[in-house]
């Protein structure tokens, strides 16, 4: 397996969708890494996180031979560029398709994750209902987009007899 525990260290927390995104990218590329879980991300950040992401102090941070890479989308791109493994590229090769993939990745971060977090932190039922409405609208947009992007490919929007339409 490429990567290696000495070479790659992921600072994260298991609940974070941004961290999960990076874990998926590492897994698709067949890279092994050391997972370093932040025990108390919001109240007591580790020294390693504070010195690795001095600006945002957020996870995920990928340490590659000690060098920190921050921001989940940039980490995914970094993994794609830095590790030419047998696995296919994470992003399309064609520039316009690549731009489109980045557009939807940003949409997921800005719309889906943001409204989901808002729903979780809402102080009133009304606030929560509003945030959930936005979340479901974003999911519908994504479902339609993935179906469209997957035409002719065995991916989203394919009818599988055992699990129905996904
Ligand atoms: N845009 C960043 C967002 C990362 C982010 O918001 N991480 C949260 C965990 S889900 C965090 O570390 N929060 C700690 C804090 O705000 O102090 C990315 O994509 O990496």
PDB file of C-alpha atoms and ligand atoms in Angstrom:
ATOM      1  CA  UNK A   1       0.000   0.000   0.000  1.00  0.00           C
ATOM      2  CA  UNK A   2       1.363   3.413  -0.942  1.00  0.00           C
ATOM      3  CA  UNK A   3       1.480   6.271   1.557  1.00  0.00           C
ATOM      4  CA  UNK A   4       2.551   4.656   4.770  1.00  0.00           C
ATOM      5  CA  UNK A   5       1.838   5.477   8.377  1.00  0.00           C
ATOM      6  CA  UNK A   6       5.144   7.352   8.816  1.00  0.00           C
ATOM      7  CA  UNK A   7       4.513   9.471   5.778  1.00  0.00           C
ATOM      8  CA  UNK A   8       0.835  10.405   6.109  1.00  0.00           C
ATOM      9  CA  UNK A   9      -0.943  11.507   9.261  1.00  0.00           C
ATOM     10  CA  UNK A  10      -4.548  12.723   9.256  1.00  0.00           C
ATOM     11  CA  UNK A  11      -5.655  15.024  12.066  1.00  0.00           C
ATOM     12  CA  UNK A  12      -9.412  14.803  12.394  1.00  0.00           C
ATOM     13  CA  UNK A  13     -12.486  13.858  14.280  1.00  0.00           C
ATOM     14  CA  UNK A  14     -14.786  11.008  13.268  1.00  0.00           C
ATOM     15  CA  UNK A  15     -17.935  13.157  13.236  1.00  0.00           C
ATOM     16  CA  UNK A  16     -16.651  15.663  10.678  1.00  0.00           C
ATOM     17  CA  UNK A  17     -17.932  15.298   7.092  1.00  0.00           C
ATOM     18  CA  UNK A  18     -14.844  17.233   5.939  1.00  0.00           C
ATOM     19  CA  UNK A  19     -12.602  14.614   7.542  1.00  0.00           C
ATOM     20  CA  UNK A  20     -14.694  11.772   6.098  1.00  0.00           C
ATOM     21  CA  UNK A  21     -14.210  13.321   2.642  1.00  0.00           C
ATOM     22  CA  UNK A  22     -10.423  13.099   3.059  1.00  0.00           C
ATOM     23  CA  UNK A  23     -10.612   9.551   4.457  1.00  0.00           C
ATOM     24  CA  UNK A  24     -12.590   8.501   1.371  1.00  0.00           C
ATOM     25  CA  UNK A  25     -10.010  10.102  -0.927  1.00  0.00           C
ATOM     26  CA  UNK A  26      -7.152   8.300   0.867  1.00  0.00           C
ATOM     27  CA  UNK A  27      -9.056   5.051   0.682  1.00  0.00           C
ATOM     28  CA  UNK A  28      -9.915   5.421  -3.046  1.00  0.00           C
ATOM     29  CA  UNK A  29      -6.212   6.025  -3.710  1.00  0.00           C
ATOM     30  CA  UNK A  30      -5.248   2.984  -1.635  1.00  0.00           C
ATOM     31  CA  UNK A  31      -3.091   5.076   0.717  1.00  0.00           C
ATOM     32  CA  UNK A  32      -2.412   4.059   4.289  1.00  0.00           C
ATOM     33  CA  UNK A  33      -2.110   6.727   6.970  1.00  0.00           C
ATOM     34  CA  UNK A  34      -2.066   7.270  10.681  1.00  0.00           C
ATOM     35  CA  UNK A  35      -5.405   8.539  11.957  1.00  0.00           C
ATOM     36  CA  UNK A  36      -4.953  11.074  14.761  1.00  0.00           C
ATOM     37  CA  UNK A  37      -8.252  11.785  16.482  1.00  0.00           C
ATOM     38  CA  UNK A  38      -8.736  15.189  18.153  1.00  0.00           C
ATOM     39  CA  UNK A  39     -10.155  14.317  21.573  1.00  0.00           C
ATOM     40  CA  UNK A  40     -11.754  17.697  22.334  1.00  0.00           C
ATOM     41  CA  UNK A  41     -11.792  19.699  19.104  1.00  0.00           C
ATOM     42  CA  UNK A  42     -13.874  22.635  20.289  1.00  0.00           C
ATOM     43  CA  UNK A  43     -12.511  23.189  23.822  1.00  0.00           C
ATOM     44  CA  UNK A  44      -9.006  21.774  23.926  1.00  0.00           C
ATOM     45  CA  UNK A  45      -7.235  21.500  20.585  1.00  0.00           C
ATOM     46  CA  UNK A  46      -4.071  19.421  20.446  1.00  0.00           C
ATOM     47  CA  UNK A  47      -0.665  21.104  20.148  1.00  0.00           C
ATOM     48  CA  UNK A  48      -0.170  19.271  16.865  1.00  0.00           C
ATOM     49  CA  UNK A  49      -3.363  20.775  15.375  1.00  0.00           C
ATOM     50  CA  UNK A  50      -2.531  24.274  16.660  1.00  0.00           C
ATOM     51  CA  UNK A  51       0.903  24.217  15.099  1.00  0.00           C
ATOM     52  CA  UNK A  52      -0.255  22.506  11.872  1.00  0.00           C
ATOM     53  CA  UNK A  53      -3.156  24.815  11.054  1.00  0.00           C
ATOM     54  CA  UNK A  54      -2.160  28.089  12.666  1.00  0.00           C
ATOM     55  CA  UNK A  55      -4.709  30.146  10.697  1.00  0.00           C
ATOM     56  CA  UNK A  56      -7.997  28.224  10.970  1.00  0.00           C
ATOM     57  CA  UNK A  57      -7.158  25.704  13.705  1.00  0.00           C
ATOM     58  CA  UNK A  58      -9.621  23.311  12.078  1.00  0.00           C
ATOM     59  CA  UNK A  59      -9.590  19.689  10.977  1.00  0.00           C
ATOM     60  CA  UNK A  60      -8.894  17.981   8.652  1.00  0.00           C
ATOM     61  CA  UNK A  61      -5.170  18.527   8.332  1.00  0.00           C
ATOM     62  CA  UNK A  62      -3.103  16.065   6.336  1.00  0.00           C
ATOM     63  CA  UNK A  63       0.557  15.877   7.350  1.00  0.00           C
ATOM     64  CA  UNK A  64       2.725  14.566   4.537  1.00  0.00           C
ATOM     65  CA  UNK A  65       6.201  13.841   5.900  1.00  0.00           C
ATOM     66  CA  UNK A  66       5.474  16.559   8.471  1.00  0.00           C
ATOM     67  CA  UNK A  67       4.211  19.177   5.992  1.00  0.00           C
ATOM     68  CA  UNK A  68       0.645  20.300   6.745  1.00  0.00           C
ATOM     69  CA  UNK A  69      -2.026  20.493   4.045  1.00  0.00           C
ATOM     70  CA  UNK A  70      -5.280  22.179   5.141  1.00  0.00           C
ATOM     71  CA  UNK A  71      -8.844  22.555   3.774  1.00  0.00           C
ATOM     72  CA  UNK A  72     -10.577  19.321   2.812  1.00  0.00           C
ATOM     73  CA  UNK A  73     -11.043  20.111  -0.890  1.00  0.00           C
ATOM     74  CA  UNK A  74      -7.434  21.204  -1.252  1.00  0.00           C
ATOM     75  CA  UNK A  75      -6.322  18.069   0.580  1.00  0.00           C
ATOM     76  CA  UNK A  76      -8.277  15.890  -1.871  1.00  0.00           C
ATOM     77  CA  UNK A  77      -6.626  17.676  -4.806  1.00  0.00           C
ATOM     78  CA  UNK A  78      -3.232  17.364  -3.138  1.00  0.00           C
ATOM     79  CA  UNK A  79      -3.682  13.604  -2.635  1.00  0.00           C
ATOM     80  CA  UNK A  80      -4.605  13.276  -6.309  1.00  0.00           C
ATOM     81  CA  UNK A  81      -1.545  15.205  -7.470  1.00  0.00           C
ATOM     82  CA  UNK A  82       1.034  13.943  -4.980  1.00  0.00           C
ATOM     83  CA  UNK A  83       0.269  10.222  -5.200  1.00  0.00           C
ATOM     84  CA  UNK A  84       0.145   8.703  -8.646  1.00  0.00           C
ATOM     85  CA  UNK A  85      -1.086   5.271  -7.617  1.00  0.00           C
ATOM     86  CA  UNK A  86      -2.727   2.535  -9.673  1.00  0.00           C
ATOM     87  CA  UNK A  87      -6.080   3.983  -8.645  1.00  0.00           C
ATOM     88  CA  UNK A  88      -7.880   6.283 -11.067  1.00  0.00           C
ATOM     89  CA  UNK A  89      -7.622  10.042 -10.660  1.00  0.00           C
ATOM     90  CA  UNK A  90     -10.093  11.455  -8.130  1.00  0.00           C
ATOM     91  CA  UNK A  91     -10.899  14.448 -10.314  1.00  0.00           C
ATOM     92  CA  UNK A  92     -11.694  14.307 -14.024  1.00  0.00           C
ATOM     93  CA  UNK A  93      -8.733  14.985 -16.309  1.00  0.00           C
ATOM     94  CA  UNK A  94     -10.587  17.248 -18.745  1.00  0.00           C
ATOM     95  CA  UNK A  95     -10.426  20.863 -17.409  1.00  0.00           C
ATOM     96  CA  UNK A  96     -14.117  21.759 -17.836  1.00  0.00           C
ATOM     97  CA  UNK A  97     -15.197  18.497 -16.174  1.00  0.00           C
ATOM     98  CA  UNK A  98     -12.645  19.183 -13.447  1.00  0.00           C
ATOM     99  CA  UNK A  99     -14.114  22.646 -12.875  1.00  0.00           C
ATOM    100  CA  UNK A 100     -17.607  21.121 -12.719  1.00  0.00           C
ATOM    101  CA  UNK A 101     -16.483  18.555 -10.127  1.00  0.00           C
ATOM    102  CA  UNK A 102     -15.015  21.372  -8.015  1.00  0.00           C
ATOM    103  CA  UNK A 103     -18.236  23.381  -8.394  1.00  0.00           C
ATOM    104  CA  UNK A 104     -20.321  20.535  -6.943  1.00  0.00           C
ATOM    105  CA  UNK A 105     -17.801  19.848  -4.191  1.00  0.00           C
ATOM    106  CA  UNK A 106     -18.105  23.516  -3.173  1.00  0.00           C
ATOM    107  CA  UNK A 107     -21.911  23.294  -3.406  1.00  0.00           C
ATOM    108  CA  UNK A 108     -21.881  20.353  -0.986  1.00  0.00           C
ATOM    109  CA  UNK A 109     -19.691  22.262   1.496  1.00  0.00           C
ATOM    110  CA  UNK A 110     -21.549  25.565   1.215  1.00  0.00           C
ATOM    111  CA  UNK A 111     -25.155  24.394   0.931  1.00  0.00           C
ATOM    112  CA  UNK A 112     -25.534  20.860   2.205  1.00  0.00           C
ATOM    113  CA  UNK A 113     -23.083  20.804   5.104  1.00  0.00           C
ATOM    114  CA  UNK A 114     -23.821  24.394   6.141  1.00  0.00           C
ATOM    115  CA  UNK A 115     -27.601  23.870   6.376  1.00  0.00           C
ATOM    116  CA  UNK A 116     -27.168  20.482   8.091  1.00  0.00           C
ATOM    117  CA  UNK A 117     -24.936  22.076  10.739  1.00  0.00           C
ATOM    118  CA  UNK A 118     -27.469  24.918  11.149  1.00  0.00           C
ATOM    119  CA  UNK A 119     -30.269  22.397  11.688  1.00  0.00           C
ATOM    120  CA  UNK A 120     -28.202  20.645  14.362  1.00  0.00           C
ATOM    121  CA  UNK A 121     -27.444  23.885  16.185  1.00  0.00           C
ATOM    122  CA  UNK A 122     -30.856  25.581  15.786  1.00  0.00           C
ATOM    123  CA  UNK A 123     -32.244  27.199  18.921  1.00  0.00           C
ATOM    124  CA  UNK A 124     -35.911  27.115  17.884  1.00  0.00           C
ATOM    125  CA  UNK A 125     -38.140  24.683  16.012  1.00  0.00           C
ATOM    126  CA  UNK A 126     -38.687  27.315  13.358  1.00  0.00           C
ATOM    127  CA  UNK A 127     -34.959  27.778  12.745  1.00  0.00           C
ATOM    128  CA  UNK A 128     -34.523  24.027  12.557  1.00  0.00           C
ATOM    129  CA  UNK A 129     -37.418  23.585  10.107  1.00  0.00           C
ATOM    130  CA  UNK A 130     -35.979  26.301   7.855  1.00  0.00           C
ATOM    131  CA  UNK A 131     -32.496  24.721   7.904  1.00  0.00           C
ATOM    132  CA  UNK A 132     -33.923  21.253   7.206  1.00  0.00           C
ATOM    133  CA  UNK A 133     -35.911  22.618   4.276  1.00  0.00           C
ATOM    134  CA  UNK A 134     -32.666  23.979   2.798  1.00  0.00           C
ATOM    135  CA  UNK A 135     -30.925  20.648   3.460  1.00  0.00           C
ATOM    136  CA  UNK A 136     -33.598  18.641   1.651  1.00  0.00           C
ATOM    137  CA  UNK A 137     -33.600  21.103  -1.264  1.00  0.00           C
ATOM    138  CA  UNK A 138     -29.803  20.697  -1.577  1.00  0.00           C
ATOM    139  CA  UNK A 139     -30.135  16.888  -1.462  1.00  0.00           C
ATOM    140  CA  UNK A 140     -32.738  16.983  -4.235  1.00  0.00           C
ATOM    141  CA  UNK A 141     -30.526  19.187  -6.398  1.00  0.00           C
ATOM    142  CA  UNK A 142     -27.587  16.847  -5.849  1.00  0.00           C
ATOM    143  CA  UNK A 143     -29.617  13.695  -6.506  1.00  0.00           C
ATOM    144  CA  UNK A 144     -30.809  15.116  -9.845  1.00  0.00           C
ATOM    145  CA  UNK A 145     -27.282  16.244 -10.747  1.00  0.00           C
ATOM    146  CA  UNK A 146     -25.649  12.926  -9.881  1.00  0.00           C
ATOM    147  CA  UNK A 147     -28.285  11.094 -11.892  1.00  0.00           C
ATOM    148  CA  UNK A 148     -27.597  13.348 -14.886  1.00  0.00           C
ATOM    149  CA  UNK A 149     -23.787  12.967 -14.515  1.00  0.00           C
ATOM    150  CA  UNK A 150     -24.108   9.199 -14.252  1.00  0.00           C
ATOM    151  CA  UNK A 151     -25.946   8.640 -17.517  1.00  0.00           C
ATOM    152  CA  UNK A 152     -24.534   5.534 -19.157  1.00  0.00           C
ATOM    153  CA  UNK A 153     -22.367   4.771 -16.112  1.00  0.00           C
ATOM    154  CA  UNK A 154     -23.204   2.322 -13.356  1.00  0.00           C
ATOM    155  CA  UNK A 155     -23.263   4.930 -10.603  1.00  0.00           C
ATOM    156  CA  UNK A 156     -26.075   7.110  -9.184  1.00  0.00           C
ATOM    157  CA  UNK A 157     -29.627   6.916 -10.482  1.00  0.00           C
ATOM    158  CA  UNK A 158     -29.219   3.268 -11.503  1.00  0.00           C
ATOM    159  CA  UNK A 159     -32.033   0.913 -10.637  1.00  0.00           C
ATOM    160  CA  UNK A 160     -30.676  -1.896  -8.529  1.00  0.00           C
ATOM    161  CA  UNK A 161     -33.284  -4.617  -7.885  1.00  0.00           C
ATOM    162  CA  UNK A 162     -32.046  -5.242  -4.347  1.00  0.00           C
ATOM    163  CA  UNK A 163     -31.889  -1.646  -3.106  1.00  0.00           C
ATOM    164  CA  UNK A 164     -34.130   0.338  -5.437  1.00  0.00           C
ATOM    165  CA  UNK A 165     -33.115   3.570  -7.135  1.00  0.00           C
ATOM    166  CA  UNK A 166     -30.094   5.288  -5.623  1.00  0.00           C
TER     167      UNK A 166
HETATM  168  N1  LIG B   1     -13.633  24.449   5.021  1.00  0.00           N
HETATM  169  C1  LIG B   1     -13.022  23.547   5.955  1.00  0.00           C
HETATM  170  C2  LIG B   1     -14.024  23.269   7.102  1.00  0.00           C
HETATM  171  C3  LIG B   1     -13.407  22.441   8.208  1.00  0.00           C
HETATM  172  C4  LIG B   1     -14.245  22.506   9.484  1.00  0.00           C
HETATM  173  O1  LIG B   1     -15.199  23.300   9.617  1.00  0.00           O
HETATM  174  N2  LIG B   1     -13.861  21.664  10.459  1.00  0.00           N
HETATM  175  C5  LIG B   1     -14.522  21.688  11.747  1.00  0.00           C
HETATM  176  C6  LIG B   1     -14.964  20.263  12.115  1.00  0.00           C
HETATM  177  S1  LIG B   1     -16.336  19.748  11.116  1.00  0.00           S
HETATM  178  C7  LIG B   1     -13.549  22.146  12.824  1.00  0.00           C
HETATM  179  O2  LIG B   1     -12.398  21.767  12.812  1.00  0.00           O
HETATM  180  N3  LIG B   1     -14.003  22.969  13.769  1.00  0.00           N
HETATM  181  C8  LIG B   1     -13.210  23.407  14.869  1.00  0.00           C
HETATM  182  C9  LIG B   1     -13.467  24.831  15.231  1.00  0.00           C
HETATM  183  O3  LIG B   1     -14.276  25.499  14.568  1.00  0.00           O
HETATM  184  O4  LIG B   1     -12.858  25.292  16.201  1.00  0.00           O
HETATM  185  C10 LIG B   1     -12.624  22.260   5.224  1.00  0.00           C
HETATM  186  O5  LIG B   1     -13.258  21.933   4.206  1.00  0.00           O
HETATM  187  O6  LIG B   1     -11.647  21.607   5.639  1.00  0.00           O
END
